[in-house]
């Protein structure tokens, strides 16, 4: 089974026709290990790796927080009262109550990551269940699932979260994660539905159905591997949204301060007049949020470029070509006196380079399917 | 067949400057005569597309033309060295002197713009003096000419059938009455009946307007019917260039013979090429230099 | 035609769902603050008002759920959303009507500005792929992940407190009565610049990246090559052929992000104390003013729905294919 993913553009869309990737030359059956390896191929480019490293760093901080933090987060140091600037004793300074900000930051990582990932997992499960089912079945069942998805898409997330969260005195982490997931699953479901619908009509799925494969096998063995990139991307997107939502809610003061996260730090900062002077209080927390968000975005970019080869090669190739002196946006071929190039290896018949650069006429007829997007919608909050 | 040259291509090469560099067209020379239909045949990757696009300098980076020249002998008498043109000059040259009919008309037409507008912007760019009414009339005439009908000016590409879209592409290519039309697999994605109609159309238009045609395809029997001369390409080189009749009867190169022999015949013995039918019918078609059916 | 019918049906369904969710919300919330309030303020609430409050909040448990639902709809269609506890028993509709123009004005202008600016920049960057303009990409990425409230606070700290260029809060100066004089308009603009600017900067990154990606995909399409082969000027190819196609998914993206834009608005109004519906919602939540909360949620949801419809209409107008097939 080949692991071609359906092509996608990296932004939300609904009706652009998608063009198929050129069919890869047939390969011998892959071993289990190489299959696992190719499932993670989407992470193997520079952007994804950078993002994963940063994410890994934060994860380690969250796990080993107890060991790394020099103080208890709410421990008040009487010598450091009154929001002192960074010093040897307190590397990132203190709050007005003498609490060590670095420790708060470290402990806060846990709150952010736990809720973020929990929310992402819940949302992913729901999105896969609803989206793939909606894409696979047809007719009114699919339409009604799609309608439900669309309702959740339109409902504004933050107001809903505020109203629900305000109802509980001390919401558990799970509840918070669940509420965040409730507002975030719809987007992934919609993308998955579109992608599943397009996969359903692909030849290999038709062949499996004609062979009488059972439904659950078709979904798990044939379709899901092709959907991994989309699922991964939407998972990352949901986590990003959850992190930002959580910190925003904490900043507003809706989420009780018993759940310490970076947003809580900023809440205290604002309440206690840290702006603008006590920069050590509010800048690091915000930077951490931004950094984590960036790491997640980078991972998503990596997945995008993997799924849509045009992005991958377009960007790199364009830069490589600029170095050689070509203008990528030029509409006219460069004429250059390049004796070094003359006599280079003649393209073999069916050469893949040339085929890649000029799509084979027999393979170009675009399928009029919905384009699939993998990027999380860009947001303003 | 007149031998008044329209395009002289000498030692033309096209290289894709990737790692390692790939030479798609290797030291190709040929002459295209005025009013002639030249077929360009070969398998995928042989370089026929690179050659046709390269001569017009339509290839995007990393393609580069490291050597050779393509001289266009304009009917006004001047010779234009296409390689020496600047970007702006090339833009003005394009479509006016030499135009192109692309394969896959569905993706070649802008899906969000009306047909009429896509035809008209050729005039807006190249004939800025025309008034709007003149443009509309001209576009309508073009659509009538190719058999699509001027009432389609306000249609969108997805509202037309494949054959009609291809005709629109031909109309568009004819708009400025160019001297050279390069056709890249214009009928490959169409069904056979429509194919025949379009080929007939091209032939008639050629007779009417006198432009030359470079016809790229992998379908050699088709070329044998409609071309005056045929060039066979293999691995970036032209291995044989001769009249259609000669290619059919006395193919010189090994590869040409292989190509000819690989198109199965409908009648006669297995492995033969149009065996059993009168050789004269096909050859007659080739000799008169146009589609006869 | 079928396309429009389907979309209309979908929107009607979503509106119905939002209203129904709104019906159930207070019934799911704990406690009975409405009854408590009514008990405390017996004399100040007219019997009709008390009645409508009960209907809105499901306190008339002597009636069946279905009956309550019907009465709820009746109230809504009369434009009665109850009375606001925290605003001196003013009708909720009045309170919302006072705040809505501020929100829509500021956020609407800022968002549209950001969309056009970001999309244009993204188109140019995508067109000139590989050029030095690509350096903007990491900047745009960073901007799109920076938490909005944090950036807003820093903006206030820098531009308002330290530099004193702009006021730090509110829509207009204290003590001024809103009127249509130039002075007032100028005052409003002065107050609105910083919030609007922060919104624009925060969302710009997303639009730039999205459009750039779409451009790079579209530029490989055949019709762009054809346009260049026709000898059209690069600018014409960029606008009429490439951008026209690349902007379509951007519009869809815009529609999808509207729900999130509301979130950003809320935060902005909190940070800047801007008297829009977002601030009203937060205040109402803190004051446990359930009628106002419920009313605001409904209005905000319907506003997002309307904006979605507009974006859809724009998409259908720009893409002739959608009129034939359905999304």
PDB file of N, CA and C in Angstrom, chain C residues 248-313:
ATOM      1  N   UNK C 248      -9.500  32.838  -2.793  1.00  0.00           N
ATOM      2  CA  UNK C 248     -10.709  32.101  -2.430  1.00  0.00           C
ATOM      3  C   UNK C 248     -10.575  31.310  -1.134  1.00  0.00           C
ATOM      4  N   UNK C 249      -9.535  30.507  -0.984  1.00  0.00           N
ATOM      5  CA  UNK C 249      -9.408  29.823   0.303  1.00  0.00           C
ATOM      6  C   UNK C 249      -9.195  30.801   1.453  1.00  0.00           C
ATOM      7  N   UNK C 250      -8.581  31.944   1.152  1.00  0.00           N
ATOM      8  CA  UNK C 250      -8.406  32.960   2.181  1.00  0.00           C
ATOM      9  C   UNK C 250      -9.755  33.410   2.720  1.00  0.00           C
ATOM     10  N   UNK C 251     -10.713  33.572   1.824  1.00  0.00           N
ATOM     11  CA  UNK C 251     -12.043  33.988   2.260  1.00  0.00           C
ATOM     12  C   UNK C 251     -12.667  32.933   3.153  1.00  0.00           C
ATOM     13  N   UNK C 252     -12.512  31.673   2.750  1.00  0.00           N
ATOM     14  CA  UNK C 252     -13.045  30.610   3.595  1.00  0.00           C
ATOM     15  C   UNK C 252     -12.380  30.642   4.950  1.00  0.00           C
ATOM     16  N   UNK C 253     -11.075  30.857   4.922  1.00  0.00           N
ATOM     17  CA  UNK C 253     -10.327  30.936   6.165  1.00  0.00           C
ATOM     18  C   UNK C 253     -10.868  32.067   7.024  1.00  0.00           C
ATOM     19  N   UNK C 254     -11.144  33.173   6.391  1.00  0.00           N
ATOM     20  CA  UNK C 254     -11.682  34.319   7.099  1.00  0.00           C
ATOM     21  C   UNK C 254     -12.993  33.951   7.768  1.00  0.00           C
ATOM     22  N   UNK C 255     -13.861  33.315   7.031  1.00  0.00           N
ATOM     23  CA  UNK C 255     -15.149  32.932   7.596  1.00  0.00           C
ATOM     24  C   UNK C 255     -14.957  32.018   8.795  1.00  0.00           C
ATOM     25  N   UNK C 256     -14.040  31.067   8.655  1.00  0.00           N
ATOM     26  CA  UNK C 256     -13.826  30.130   9.747  1.00  0.00           C
ATOM     27  C   UNK C 256     -13.250  30.814  10.975  1.00  0.00           C
ATOM     28  N   UNK C 257     -12.478  31.854  10.760  1.00  0.00           N
ATOM     29  CA  UNK C 257     -11.799  32.451  11.905  1.00  0.00           C
ATOM     30  C   UNK C 257     -12.657  33.463  12.631  1.00  0.00           C
ATOM     31  N   UNK C 258     -13.861  33.708  12.122  1.00  0.00           N
ATOM     32  CA  UNK C 258     -14.698  34.728  12.739  1.00  0.00           C
ATOM     33  C   UNK C 258     -14.990  34.405  14.190  1.00  0.00           C
ATOM     34  N   UNK C 259     -15.211  33.139  14.463  1.00  0.00           N
ATOM     35  CA  UNK C 259     -15.462  32.744  15.841  1.00  0.00           C
ATOM     36  C   UNK C 259     -14.304  33.134  16.751  1.00  0.00           C
ATOM     37  N   UNK C 260     -13.107  33.006  16.229  1.00  0.00           N
ATOM     38  CA  UNK C 260     -11.929  33.344  17.026  1.00  0.00           C
ATOM     39  C   UNK C 260     -11.744  34.842  17.142  1.00  0.00           C
ATOM     40  N   UNK C 261     -12.156  35.547  16.104  1.00  0.00           N
ATOM     41  CA  UNK C 261     -12.026  37.000  16.150  1.00  0.00           C
ATOM     42  C   UNK C 261     -12.854  37.549  17.308  1.00  0.00           C
ATOM     43  N   UNK C 262     -13.973  36.889  17.554  1.00  0.00           N
ATOM     44  CA  UNK C 262     -14.789  37.323  18.685  1.00  0.00           C
ATOM     45  C   UNK C 262     -13.984  37.213  19.980  1.00  0.00           C
ATOM     46  N   UNK C 263     -13.271  36.108  20.088  1.00  0.00           N
ATOM     47  CA  UNK C 263     -12.457  35.913  21.283  1.00  0.00           C
ATOM     48  C   UNK C 263     -11.462  37.040  21.457  1.00  0.00           C
ATOM     49  N   UNK C 264     -10.804  37.375  20.364  1.00  0.00           N
ATOM     50  CA  UNK C 264      -9.819  38.442  20.427  1.00  0.00           C
ATOM     51  C   UNK C 264     -10.464  39.767  20.811  1.00  0.00           C
ATOM     52  N   UNK C 265     -11.674  39.952  20.296  1.00  0.00           N
ATOM     53  CA  UNK C 265     -12.380  41.194  20.604  1.00  0.00           C
ATOM     54  C   UNK C 265     -12.624  41.305  22.101  1.00  0.00           C
ATOM     55  N   UNK C 266     -13.074  40.208  22.665  1.00  0.00           N
ATOM     56  CA  UNK C 266     -13.344  40.185  24.102  1.00  0.00           C
ATOM     57  C   UNK C 266     -12.145  40.665  24.887  1.00  0.00           C
ATOM     58  N   UNK C 267     -11.005  40.068  24.553  1.00  0.00           N
ATOM     59  CA  UNK C 267      -9.791  40.384  25.281  1.00  0.00           C
ATOM     60  C   UNK C 267      -9.410  41.841  25.067  1.00  0.00           C
ATOM     61  N   UNK C 268      -9.545  42.277  23.825  1.00  0.00           N
ATOM     62  CA  UNK C 268      -9.188  43.664  23.529  1.00  0.00           C
ATOM     63  C   UNK C 268     -10.022  44.611  24.365  1.00  0.00           C
ATOM     64  N   UNK C 269     -11.327  44.344  24.430  1.00  0.00           N
ATOM     65  CA  UNK C 269     -12.193  45.254  25.169  1.00  0.00           C
ATOM     66  C   UNK C 269     -11.906  45.206  26.649  1.00  0.00           C
ATOM     67  N   UNK C 270     -11.457  44.046  27.113  1.00  0.00           N
ATOM     68  CA  UNK C 270     -11.089  43.964  28.523  1.00  0.00           C
ATOM     69  C   UNK C 270      -9.860  44.820  28.792  1.00  0.00           C
ATOM     70  N   UNK C 271      -8.851  44.606  27.979  1.00  0.00           N
ATOM     71  CA  UNK C 271      -7.584  45.290  28.211  1.00  0.00           C
ATOM     72  C   UNK C 271      -7.734  46.802  28.043  1.00  0.00           C
ATOM     73  N   UNK C 272      -8.511  47.208  27.080  1.00  0.00           N
ATOM     74  CA  UNK C 272      -8.640  48.637  26.814  1.00  0.00           C
ATOM     75  C   UNK C 272      -9.873  49.247  27.436  1.00  0.00           C
ATOM     76  N   UNK C 273     -10.607  48.472  28.199  1.00  0.00           N
ATOM     77  CA  UNK C 273     -11.870  48.949  28.781  1.00  0.00           C
ATOM     78  C   UNK C 273     -12.756  49.581  27.725  1.00  0.00           C
ATOM     79  N   UNK C 274     -12.818  48.927  26.617  1.00  0.00           N
ATOM     80  CA  UNK C 274     -13.572  49.499  25.503  1.00  0.00           C
ATOM     81  C   UNK C 274     -15.028  49.092  25.648  1.00  0.00           C
ATOM     82  N   UNK C 275     -15.955  50.027  25.574  1.00  0.00           N
ATOM     83  CA  UNK C 275     -17.352  49.741  25.919  1.00  0.00           C
ATOM     84  C   UNK C 275     -18.125  48.983  24.851  1.00  0.00           C
ATOM     85  N   UNK C 276     -17.620  47.849  24.455  1.00  0.00           N
ATOM     86  CA  UNK C 276     -18.337  47.071  23.448  1.00  0.00           C
ATOM     87  C   UNK C 276     -19.011  45.872  24.089  1.00  0.00           C
ATOM     88  N   UNK C 277     -19.551  44.986  23.266  1.00  0.00           N
ATOM     89  CA  UNK C 277     -20.297  43.856  23.806  1.00  0.00           C
ATOM     90  C   UNK C 277     -19.381  42.875  24.521  1.00  0.00           C
ATOM     91  N   UNK C 278     -18.127  42.835  24.151  1.00  0.00           N
ATOM     92  CA  UNK C 278     -17.203  41.928  24.818  1.00  0.00           C
ATOM     93  C   UNK C 278     -17.036  42.301  26.278  1.00  0.00           C
ATOM     94  N   UNK C 279     -16.784  43.576  26.488  1.00  0.00           N
ATOM     95  CA  UNK C 279     -16.629  44.040  27.872  1.00  0.00           C
ATOM     96  C   UNK C 279     -17.907  43.810  28.646  1.00  0.00           C
ATOM     97  N   UNK C 280     -19.038  44.031  27.954  1.00  0.00           N
ATOM     98  CA  UNK C 280     -20.312  43.833  28.633  1.00  0.00           C
ATOM     99  C   UNK C 280     -20.457  42.400  29.086  1.00  0.00           C
ATOM    100  N   UNK C 281     -20.016  41.477  28.238  1.00  0.00           N
ATOM    101  CA  UNK C 281     -20.142  40.073  28.604  1.00  0.00           C
ATOM    102  C   UNK C 281     -19.290  39.761  29.824  1.00  0.00           C
ATOM    103  N   UNK C 282     -18.071  40.255  29.821  1.00  0.00           N
ATOM    104  CA  UNK C 282     -17.193  39.972  30.958  1.00  0.00           C
ATOM    105  C   UNK C 282     -17.740  40.581  32.240  1.00  0.00           C
ATOM    106  N   UNK C 283     -18.208  41.810  32.130  1.00  0.00           N
ATOM    107  CA  UNK C 283     -18.790  42.445  33.319  1.00  0.00           C
ATOM    108  C   UNK C 283     -20.009  41.676  33.790  1.00  0.00           C
ATOM    109  N   UNK C 284     -20.833  41.283  32.845  1.00  0.00           N
ATOM    110  CA  UNK C 284     -22.044  40.563  33.204  1.00  0.00           C
ATOM    111  C   UNK C 284     -21.701  39.248  33.886  1.00  0.00           C
ATOM    112  N   UNK C 285     -20.647  38.585  33.379  1.00  0.00           N
ATOM    113  CA  UNK C 285     -20.247  37.323  33.995  1.00  0.00           C
ATOM    114  C   UNK C 285     -19.818  37.550  35.434  1.00  0.00           C
ATOM    115  N   UNK C 286     -19.022  38.564  35.635  1.00  0.00           N
ATOM    116  CA  UNK C 286     -18.573  38.826  36.995  1.00  0.00           C
ATOM    117  C   UNK C 286     -19.715  39.203  37.910  1.00  0.00           C
ATOM    118  N   UNK C 287     -20.701  39.891  37.359  1.00  0.00           N
ATOM    119  CA  UNK C 287     -21.815  40.336  38.192  1.00  0.00           C
ATOM    120  C   UNK C 287     -22.926  39.307  38.254  1.00  0.00           C
ATOM    121  N   UNK C 288     -22.722  38.189  37.622  1.00  0.00           N
ATOM    122  CA  UNK C 288     -23.741  37.152  37.560  1.00  0.00           C
ATOM    123  C   UNK C 288     -25.068  37.702  37.060  1.00  0.00           C
ATOM    124  N   UNK C 289     -24.952  38.518  36.040  1.00  0.00           N
ATOM    125  CA  UNK C 289     -26.144  39.110  35.424  1.00  0.00           C
ATOM    126  C   UNK C 289     -26.569  38.191  34.289  1.00  0.00           C
ATOM    127  N   UNK C 290     -27.344  37.164  34.665  1.00  0.00           N
ATOM    128  CA  UNK C 290     -27.659  36.126  33.694  1.00  0.00           C
ATOM    129  C   UNK C 290     -28.452  36.598  32.484  1.00  0.00           C
ATOM    130  N   UNK C 291     -29.426  37.438  32.671  1.00  0.00           N
ATOM    131  CA  UNK C 291     -30.156  37.866  31.476  1.00  0.00           C
ATOM    132  C   UNK C 291     -29.228  38.519  30.457  1.00  0.00           C
ATOM    133  N   UNK C 292     -28.364  39.366  30.948  1.00  0.00           N
ATOM    134  CA  UNK C 292     -27.460  40.050  30.023  1.00  0.00           C
ATOM    135  C   UNK C 292     -26.495  39.054  29.376  1.00  0.00           C
ATOM    136  N   UNK C 293     -25.996  38.119  30.179  1.00  0.00           N
ATOM    137  CA  UNK C 293     -25.084  37.122  29.636  1.00  0.00           C
ATOM    138  C   UNK C 293     -25.746  36.344  28.508  1.00  0.00           C
ATOM    139  N   UNK C 294     -26.952  35.911  28.796  1.00  0.00           N
ATOM    140  CA  UNK C 294     -27.630  35.091  27.804  1.00  0.00           C
ATOM    141  C   UNK C 294     -27.906  35.895  26.530  1.00  0.00           C
ATOM    142  N   UNK C 295     -28.367  37.119  26.751  1.00  0.00           N
ATOM    143  CA  UNK C 295     -28.661  37.957  25.601  1.00  0.00           C
ATOM    144  C   UNK C 295     -27.419  38.223  24.762  1.00  0.00           C
ATOM    145  N   UNK C 296     -26.320  38.513  25.435  1.00  0.00           N
ATOM    146  CA  UNK C 296     -25.082  38.816  24.717  1.00  0.00           C
ATOM    147  C   UNK C 296     -24.606  37.614  23.921  1.00  0.00           C
ATOM    148  N   UNK C 297     -24.670  36.451  24.549  1.00  0.00           N
ATOM    149  CA  UNK C 297     -24.212  35.262  23.847  1.00  0.00           C
ATOM    150  C   UNK C 297     -25.016  35.057  22.568  1.00  0.00           C
ATOM    151  N   UNK C 298     -26.315  35.257  22.691  1.00  0.00           N
ATOM    152  CA  UNK C 298     -27.161  35.085  21.520  1.00  0.00           C
ATOM    153  C   UNK C 298     -26.787  36.081  20.426  1.00  0.00           C
ATOM    154  N   UNK C 299     -26.662  37.329  20.837  1.00  0.00           N
ATOM    155  CA  UNK C 299     -26.362  38.364  19.846  1.00  0.00           C
ATOM    156  C   UNK C 299     -25.012  38.115  19.194  1.00  0.00           C
ATOM    157  N   UNK C 300     -24.025  37.747  20.002  1.00  0.00           N
ATOM    158  CA  UNK C 300     -22.693  37.514  19.442  1.00  0.00           C
ATOM    159  C   UNK C 300     -22.726  36.357  18.457  1.00  0.00           C
ATOM    160  N   UNK C 301     -23.411  35.283  18.849  1.00  0.00           N
ATOM    161  CA  UNK C 301     -23.482  34.134  17.933  1.00  0.00           C
ATOM    162  C   UNK C 301     -24.153  34.521  16.626  1.00  0.00           C
ATOM    163  N   UNK C 302     -25.254  35.239  16.719  1.00  0.00           N
ATOM    164  CA  UNK C 302     -25.946  35.625  15.495  1.00  0.00           C
ATOM    165  C   UNK C 302     -25.080  36.567  14.665  1.00  0.00           C
ATOM    166  N   UNK C 303     -24.315  37.416  15.339  1.00  0.00           N
ATOM    167  CA  UNK C 303     -23.432  38.310  14.586  1.00  0.00           C
ATOM    168  C   UNK C 303     -22.390  37.519  13.810  1.00  0.00           C
ATOM    169  N   UNK C 304     -21.823  36.493  14.464  1.00  0.00           N
ATOM    170  CA  UNK C 304     -20.848  35.650  13.769  1.00  0.00           C
ATOM    171  C   UNK C 304     -21.501  34.955  12.593  1.00  0.00           C
ATOM    172  N   UNK C 305     -22.743  34.528  12.798  1.00  0.00           N
ATOM    173  CA  UNK C 305     -23.460  33.860  11.723  1.00  0.00           C
ATOM    174  C   UNK C 305     -23.638  34.791  10.528  1.00  0.00           C
ATOM    175  N   UNK C 306     -24.042  36.022  10.831  1.00  0.00           N
ATOM    176  CA  UNK C 306     -24.241  36.984   9.748  1.00  0.00           C
ATOM    177  C   UNK C 306     -22.931  37.240   9.012  1.00  0.00           C
ATOM    178  N   UNK C 307     -21.865  37.391   9.774  1.00  0.00           N
ATOM    179  CA  UNK C 307     -20.567  37.621   9.136  1.00  0.00           C
ATOM    180  C   UNK C 307     -20.181  36.437   8.263  1.00  0.00           C
ATOM    181  N   UNK C 308     -20.494  35.215   8.739  1.00  0.00           N
ATOM    182  CA  UNK C 308     -20.239  34.020   7.948  1.00  0.00           C
ATOM    183  C   UNK C 308     -20.980  34.069   6.624  1.00  0.00           C
ATOM    184  N   UNK C 309     -22.246  34.474   6.729  1.00  0.00           N
ATOM    185  CA  UNK C 309     -23.061  34.545   5.517  1.00  0.00           C
ATOM    186  C   UNK C 309     -22.438  35.522   4.533  1.00  0.00           C
ATOM    187  N   UNK C 310     -22.010  36.668   5.049  1.00  0.00           N
ATOM    188  CA  UNK C 310     -21.401  37.661   4.164  1.00  0.00           C
ATOM    189  C   UNK C 310     -20.157  37.113   3.492  1.00  0.00           C
ATOM    190  N   UNK C 311     -19.341  36.424   4.283  1.00  0.00           N
ATOM    191  CA  UNK C 311     -18.119  35.865   3.701  1.00  0.00           C
ATOM    192  C   UNK C 311     -18.470  34.825   2.646  1.00  0.00           C
ATOM    193  N   UNK C 312     -19.497  34.033   2.907  1.00  0.00           N
ATOM    194  CA  UNK C 312     -19.921  33.035   1.943  1.00  0.00           C
ATOM    195  C   UNK C 312     -20.401  33.670   0.654  1.00  0.00           C
ATOM    196  N   UNK C 313     -21.157  34.751   0.803  1.00  0.00           N
ATOM    197  CA  UNK C 313     -21.660  35.442  -0.369  1.00  0.00           C
ATOM    198  C   UNK C 313     -20.501  35.973  -1.200  1.00  0.00           C
TER     199      UNK C 313
END
